[in-house]
Amino acid sequence: MPKLRQIVFEGDPILREKAQQVLRFNSVLHELLDDMQLTLKEAKGVGLAAPQVGVSKRAAIVEIEENLYELINPVIIKAKGQKNESEGCLSIPGIRGMVPRAAKLEISAQDRFGQTFRLKAEDLLARAIQHEIDHLEGQLFIDIMVEEVEE
Ligand code: CO
């Protein structure tokens, strides 16, 4: 059974680390991903990166309209256009800000079994993926937001 994990908040140094490549696609990873999914649902968020639950590995999930995307070692291959929209982060409660992001994206990532796949994304999915990949680099949206907005 999946377990809730503790979400860490801004100020925790793990959020500023560059996360490590995932090399083992084993039960430890699967348990992490299952726990992250439960934790994300409970927090009513859109995306969650492993460093946000205290694990400095290149794994993130995004869930939009019941579609779950598990992204292991994700890499942006193409990025097009720019959109400036508001976003927030489960690790930084109470703050939302306008963040410029690429409007369209193509990424390459691995699934939980290590299989490589490509994914095209736009709108909220593209934004969420960029936000999560930033987490894997130790970057937070408050670093690049252009303006704070009311919740
Ligand atoms: Co976040």
Coordinates of N, CA and C and ligand atoms in Angstrom, one line a residue:
M1 N 0.8 -1.2 0.0 CA 0.0 0.0 0.0 C 0.9 1.3 0.0
P2 N 0.5 2.2 -0.9 CA 1.3 3.5 -0.9 C 1.1 4.2 0.5
K3 N 2.2 4.9 0.8 CA 2.2 5.7 2.0 C 2.3 7.2 1.7
L4 N 1.7 8.0 2.5 CA 2.0 9.5 2.4 C 3.4 9.8 2.7
R5 N 4.0 10.6 1.9 CA 5.4 11.1 2.3 C 5.2 12.6 2.7
Q6 N 6.2 13.0 3.5 CA 6.2 14.4 4.0 C 6.8 15.3 2.9
I7 N 6.1 16.3 2.6 CA 6.5 17.3 1.6 C 7.5 18.3 2.3
V8 N 8.6 18.5 1.8 CA 9.6 19.5 2.4 C 9.3 20.9 1.8
F9 N 9.7 21.8 2.6 CA 9.4 23.2 2.2 C 10.6 24.0 1.9
E10 N 10.4 25.1 1.2 CA 11.5 26.0 0.8 C 12.3 26.3 2.1
G11 N 13.6 26.3 1.9 CA 14.5 26.5 3.0 C 15.2 25.2 3.3
D12 N 14.6 24.0 3.0 CA 15.2 22.7 3.1 C 16.3 22.6 2.0
P13 N 17.5 22.4 2.3 CA 18.6 22.4 1.3 C 18.4 21.4 0.2
I14 N 17.7 20.3 0.4 CA 17.5 19.3 -0.6 C 16.8 19.9 -1.9
L15 N 16.0 20.9 -1.7 CA 15.3 21.5 -2.8 C 16.3 22.3 -3.7
R16 N 17.5 22.6 -3.2 CA 18.5 23.3 -3.9 C 19.6 22.5 -4.5
E17 N 19.5 21.1 -4.3 CA 20.5 20.2 -4.9 C 20.1 19.9 -6.3
K18 N 21.1 19.5 -7.1 CA 20.9 18.9 -8.4 C 20.6 17.4 -8.1
A19 N 19.5 17.0 -8.5 CA 19.1 15.6 -8.2 C 19.9 14.6 -9.0
Q20 N 20.1 13.4 -8.5 CA 20.9 12.3 -9.1 C 20.0 11.6 -10.2
Q21 N 20.7 11.2 -11.2 CA 20.1 10.3 -12.2 C 19.6 9.0 -11.6
V22 N 18.4 8.6 -12.0 CA 17.9 7.3 -11.6 C 18.6 6.2 -12.4
L23 N 19.2 5.2 -11.8 CA 19.9 4.1 -12.5 C 19.2 2.8 -12.3
R24 N 18.4 2.7 -11.2 CA 17.8 1.4 -10.9 C 16.3 1.6 -10.9
F25 N 15.7 0.8 -11.8 CA 14.2 0.9 -12.0 C 13.5 -0.3 -11.2
N26 N 13.7 -0.3 -9.9 CA 13.4 -1.4 -9.1 C 12.2 -1.0 -8.2
S27 N 12.0 -1.9 -7.2 CA 10.8 -1.7 -6.3 C 11.0 -0.5 -5.4
V28 N 12.2 -0.1 -5.2 CA 12.4 1.2 -4.4 C 11.9 2.4 -5.2
L29 N 12.2 2.4 -6.5 CA 11.6 3.5 -7.3 C 10.1 3.4 -7.4
H30 N 9.6 2.2 -7.6 CA 8.1 2.0 -7.8 C 7.4 2.5 -6.5
E31 N 7.9 2.1 -5.4 CA 7.3 2.5 -4.1 C 7.4 4.0 -4.0
L32 N 8.5 4.6 -4.4 CA 8.6 6.1 -4.3 C 7.5 6.7 -5.2
L33 N 7.4 6.2 -6.4 CA 6.4 6.8 -7.4 C 5.0 6.6 -6.9
D34 N 4.7 5.5 -6.3 CA 3.3 5.2 -5.8 C 3.0 6.1 -4.6
D35 N 4.0 6.3 -3.8 CA 3.9 7.2 -2.6 C 3.7 8.6 -3.0
M36 N 4.5 9.0 -4.0 CA 4.4 10.4 -4.6 C 3.0 10.6 -5.1
Q37 N 2.4 9.6 -5.8 CA 1.1 9.8 -6.4 C 0.1 10.1 -5.3
L38 N 0.1 9.3 -4.3 CA -0.8 9.4 -3.2 C -0.6 10.8 -2.5
T39 N 0.7 11.2 -2.3 CA 1.0 12.4 -1.6 C 0.5 13.6 -2.5
L40 N 0.7 13.5 -3.8 CA 0.2 14.6 -4.7 C -1.3 14.7 -4.6
K41 N -2.0 13.6 -4.7 CA -3.5 13.6 -4.6 C -4.0 14.2 -3.3
E42 N -3.4 13.8 -2.2 CA -3.8 14.3 -0.9 C -3.5 15.8 -0.8
A43 N -2.4 16.3 -1.4 CA -2.1 17.7 -1.4 C -2.9 18.5 -2.5
K44 N -3.6 17.8 -3.3 CA -4.4 18.4 -4.4 C -3.5 19.3 -5.3
G45 N -2.3 18.7 -5.6 CA -1.4 19.4 -6.5 C -1.5 18.9 -7.9
V46 N -0.7 19.5 -8.8 CA -0.6 19.1 -10.2 C 0.6 18.3 -10.4
G47 N 1.7 18.6 -9.7 CA 3.0 17.9 -10.0 C 3.8 17.8 -8.7
L48 N 4.7 16.8 -8.7 CA 5.5 16.6 -7.5 C 6.8 16.0 -8.0
A49 N 7.9 16.6 -7.5 CA 9.3 16.0 -7.8 C 9.8 15.3 -6.6
A50 N 10.7 14.3 -6.9 CA 11.2 13.5 -5.8 C 11.9 14.3 -4.7
P51 N 12.7 15.3 -5.1 CA 13.3 16.1 -4.0 C 12.3 16.7 -3.0
Q52 N 11.1 17.0 -3.5 CA 10.1 17.5 -2.6 C 9.6 16.6 -1.5
V53 N 9.9 15.3 -1.7 CA 9.6 14.3 -0.6 C 10.9 13.8 0.0
G54 N 12.0 14.6 -0.2 CA 13.3 14.4 0.5 C 14.2 13.3 -0.2
V55 N 13.9 13.1 -1.5 CA 14.7 12.1 -2.3 C 15.3 12.8 -3.4
S56 N 16.6 12.9 -3.4 CA 17.3 13.7 -4.5 C 17.6 12.8 -5.7
K57 N 16.5 12.4 -6.4 CA 16.6 11.6 -7.6 C 15.8 12.3 -8.7
R58 N 16.2 12.0 -9.9 CA 15.5 12.6 -11.1 C 14.3 11.9 -11.4
A59 N 13.3 12.1 -10.6 CA 11.9 11.5 -10.8 C 10.9 12.5 -10.5
A60 N 9.9 12.6 -11.3 CA 8.8 13.5 -11.0 C 7.5 13.0 -11.6
I61 N 6.4 13.4 -11.0 CA 5.1 13.0 -11.5 C 4.2 14.3 -11.8
V62 N 3.4 14.2 -12.8 CA 2.4 15.2 -13.1 C 1.1 14.5 -13.3
E63 N 0.0 15.0 -12.6 CA -1.3 14.5 -12.9 C -2.3 15.6 -13.2
I64 N -2.8 15.4 -14.5 CA -3.7 16.4 -15.0 C -5.0 15.7 -15.6
E65 N -6.1 16.0 -15.1 CA -7.4 15.4 -15.5 C -7.3 13.9 -15.5
E66 N -6.9 13.3 -14.4 CA -6.8 11.9 -14.2 C -5.7 11.2 -15.0
N67 N -5.0 12.0 -15.8 CA -3.8 11.4 -16.6 C -2.6 11.6 -15.7
L68 N -1.9 10.5 -15.4 CA -0.7 10.5 -14.6 C 0.5 10.3 -15.6
Y69 N 1.4 11.2 -15.4 CA 2.7 11.1 -16.2 C 3.8 10.9 -15.2
E70 N 4.5 9.8 -15.3 CA 5.7 9.5 -14.5 C 6.9 9.8 -15.3
L71 N 7.7 10.7 -14.9 CA 8.9 11.1 -15.7 C 10.2 10.8 -14.9
I72 N 10.9 9.9 -15.5 CA 12.2 9.5 -14.8 C 13.3 10.0 -15.7
N73 N 14.3 10.7 -15.2 CA 15.4 11.3 -15.9 C 14.9 12.1 -17.2
P74 N 13.9 13.0 -16.9 CA 13.4 13.7 -18.1 C 14.3 14.8 -18.6
V75 N 14.3 14.9 -20.0 CA 15.1 15.9 -20.6 C 14.3 16.6 -21.7
I76 N 14.4 18.0 -21.7 CA 13.7 18.7 -22.7 C 14.4 18.6 -24.1
I77 N 13.7 18.2 -25.1 CA 14.4 18.1 -26.4 C 14.1 19.3 -27.3
K78 N 12.8 19.8 -27.2 CA 12.4 21.0 -28.0 C 11.5 21.9 -27.1
A79 N 11.7 23.1 -27.2 CA 10.8 24.1 -26.5 C 10.5 25.2 -27.5
K80 N 9.2 25.6 -27.5 CA 8.7 26.6 -28.5 C 7.8 27.6 -27.8
G81 N 7.9 28.8 -28.2 CA 7.0 29.9 -27.8 C 7.2 30.2 -26.3
Q82 N 6.4 31.2 -25.9 CA 6.5 31.6 -24.5 C 5.2 32.0 -24.0
K83 N 4.9 31.6 -22.7 CA 3.6 32.0 -22.1 C 3.9 32.4 -20.7
N84 N 3.3 33.5 -20.2 CA 3.5 33.9 -18.9 C 2.2 33.7 -18.1
E85 N 2.2 32.7 -17.2 CA 1.0 32.4 -16.4 C 1.4 32.2 -15.0
S86 N 0.4 32.2 -14.1 CA 0.6 32.0 -12.7 C 0.8 30.6 -12.3
E87 N 1.7 30.4 -11.4 CA 1.9 29.0 -10.8 C 2.3 29.1 -9.4
G88 N 2.2 27.9 -8.7 CA 2.5 27.8 -7.3 C 3.3 26.5 -7.1
C89 N 3.6 26.2 -5.9 CA 4.4 25.0 -5.6 C 4.0 24.5 -4.2
L90 N 3.8 23.1 -4.1 CA 3.5 22.5 -2.8 C 4.5 22.8 -1.8
S91 N 5.8 23.1 -2.2 CA 6.8 23.3 -1.2 C 6.9 24.8 -0.8
I92 N 6.1 25.6 -1.5 CA 6.1 27.1 -1.2 C 4.7 27.5 -1.0
P93 N 4.0 27.1 0.1 CA 2.6 27.4 0.2 C 2.4 28.9 0.4
G94 N 1.3 29.4 -0.1 CA 0.9 30.8 0.1 C 1.5 31.8 -0.9
I95 N 2.3 31.3 -1.9 CA 2.8 32.2 -2.9 C 2.4 31.7 -4.3
R96 N 1.9 32.6 -5.1 CA 1.8 32.3 -6.5 C 2.4 33.4 -7.3
G97 N 3.0 33.1 -8.4 CA 3.6 34.1 -9.2 C 3.5 33.9 -10.7
M98 N 3.7 34.9 -11.5 CA 3.7 34.8 -12.9 C 5.1 34.3 -13.4
V99 N 5.1 33.2 -14.1 CA 6.3 32.6 -14.5 C 6.3 32.4 -16.0
P100 N 7.3 33.0 -16.7 CA 7.4 32.8 -18.2 C 7.9 31.4 -18.4
R101 N 7.2 30.6 -19.3 CA 7.6 29.3 -19.6 C 7.4 29.1 -21.1
A102 N 8.2 28.1 -21.7 CA 7.9 27.7 -23.0 C 6.5 27.2 -23.2
A103 N 5.8 27.6 -24.3 CA 4.4 27.2 -24.5 C 4.2 25.7 -24.9
K104 N 5.2 25.3 -25.7 CA 5.1 23.9 -26.2 C 6.5 23.2 -25.9
L105 N 6.4 21.9 -25.8 CA 7.5 21.2 -25.3 C 7.6 19.8 -25.9
E106 N 8.8 19.3 -26.2 CA 8.9 17.9 -26.4 C 10.0 17.4 -25.5
I107 N 9.7 16.4 -24.7 CA 10.6 15.8 -23.8 C 10.9 14.3 -24.1
S108 N 12.0 13.9 -23.6 CA 12.4 12.5 -23.6 C 12.5 12.1 -22.1
A109 N 12.0 11.0 -21.7 CA 12.1 10.5 -20.3 C 12.0 9.0 -20.3
Q110 N 12.2 8.4 -19.1 CA 12.1 7.0 -19.0 C 10.8 6.7 -18.1
D111 N 10.2 5.6 -18.3 CA 9.1 5.2 -17.5 C 9.7 4.4 -16.3
R112 N 8.8 3.9 -15.4 CA 9.3 3.3 -14.2 C 10.0 2.0 -14.4
F113 N 9.9 1.5 -15.7 CA 10.7 0.3 -16.0 C 12.0 0.6 -16.8
G114 N 12.2 1.9 -17.0 CA 13.5 2.2 -17.7 C 13.3 2.4 -19.2
Q115 N 12.1 2.2 -19.6 CA 11.8 2.3 -21.1 C 11.8 3.8 -21.5
T116 N 12.5 4.2 -22.5 CA 12.6 5.6 -22.9 C 11.4 5.9 -23.8
F117 N 10.8 7.1 -23.6 CA 9.7 7.5 -24.4 C 9.8 9.0 -24.6
R118 N 9.1 9.5 -25.6 CA 9.0 10.9 -25.9 C 7.6 11.4 -25.6
L119 N 7.5 12.6 -25.3 CA 6.1 13.2 -24.9 C 6.1 14.6 -25.4
K120 N 5.0 14.9 -26.2 CA 4.8 16.3 -26.5 C 3.8 16.9 -25.6
A121 N 4.0 18.2 -25.2 CA 3.1 18.8 -24.2 C 2.9 20.2 -24.5
E122 N 1.7 20.7 -24.2 CA 1.4 22.2 -24.2 C 0.6 22.6 -23.1
D123 N 0.3 23.8 -23.0 CA -0.6 24.4 -21.9 C -0.1 24.0 -20.5
L124 N -1.1 23.6 -19.7 CA -0.7 23.3 -18.3 C 0.3 22.1 -18.1
L125 N 0.2 21.1 -19.0 CA 1.1 20.0 -18.9 C 2.5 20.5 -19.2
A126 N 2.7 21.3 -20.2 CA 4.0 21.8 -20.5 C 4.6 22.6 -19.4
R127 N 3.7 23.4 -18.8 CA 4.2 24.3 -17.7 C 4.6 23.4 -16.5
A128 N 3.7 22.5 -16.2 CA 4.0 21.6 -15.0 C 5.3 20.8 -15.2
I129 N 5.5 20.3 -16.4 CA 6.7 19.5 -16.7 C 8.0 20.4 -16.5
Q130 N 7.9 21.6 -17.0 CA 9.1 22.5 -16.8 C 9.3 22.9 -15.4
H131 N 8.2 23.1 -14.6 CA 8.3 23.3 -13.2 C 9.0 22.1 -12.5
E132 N 8.6 20.9 -12.8 CA 9.1 19.7 -12.2 C 10.6 19.5 -12.6
I133 N 10.9 19.7 -13.8 CA 12.3 19.5 -14.2 C 13.2 20.6 -13.5
D134 N 12.7 21.8 -13.3 CA 13.4 22.8 -12.6 C 13.7 22.3 -11.1
H135 N 12.8 21.6 -10.5 CA 13.0 21.0 -9.2 C 14.2 20.1 -9.2
L136 N 14.4 19.3 -10.3 CA 15.5 18.4 -10.4 C 16.8 19.1 -10.5
E137 N 16.7 20.3 -10.9 CA 18.0 21.1 -11.0 C 18.2 22.0 -9.8
G138 N 17.3 21.9 -8.8 CA 17.4 22.8 -7.6 C 16.9 24.2 -7.8
Q139 N 16.1 24.3 -8.9 CA 15.5 25.7 -9.1 C 14.0 25.7 -8.7
L140 N 13.6 26.8 -8.1 CA 12.2 27.0 -7.7 C 11.6 28.1 -8.5
F141 N 10.2 28.1 -8.6 CA 9.6 29.1 -9.5 C 9.8 30.5 -9.0
I142 N 10.0 30.6 -7.7 CA 10.2 32.0 -7.1 C 11.5 32.6 -7.6
D143 N 12.4 31.8 -8.1 CA 13.7 32.3 -8.7 C 13.4 33.0 -10.0
I144 N 12.4 32.5 -10.7 CA 12.2 33.1 -12.1 C 10.9 33.8 -12.3
M145 N 10.1 33.9 -11.2 CA 8.8 34.5 -11.4 C 9.0 36.0 -11.6
V146 N 8.2 36.6 -12.4 CA 8.4 38.0 -12.8 C 7.5 38.9 -11.9
E147 N 6.5 38.3 -11.2 CA 5.6 39.1 -10.4 C 4.8 38.2 -9.5
E148 N 4.6 38.6 -8.3 CA 3.8 37.8 -7.4 C 2.3 38.1 -7.7
V149 N 1.4 37.1 -7.6 CA 0.0 37.4 -7.8 C -0.7 36.9 -6.5
E150 N -1.9 37.5 -6.4 CA -2.8 37.1 -5.2 C -3.3 35.7 -5.5
E151 N -3.5 35.0 -4.4 CA -4.0 33.6 -4.5 C -5.4 33.6 -5.0
Ligands
CO1 CO 7.0 22.7 -7.2

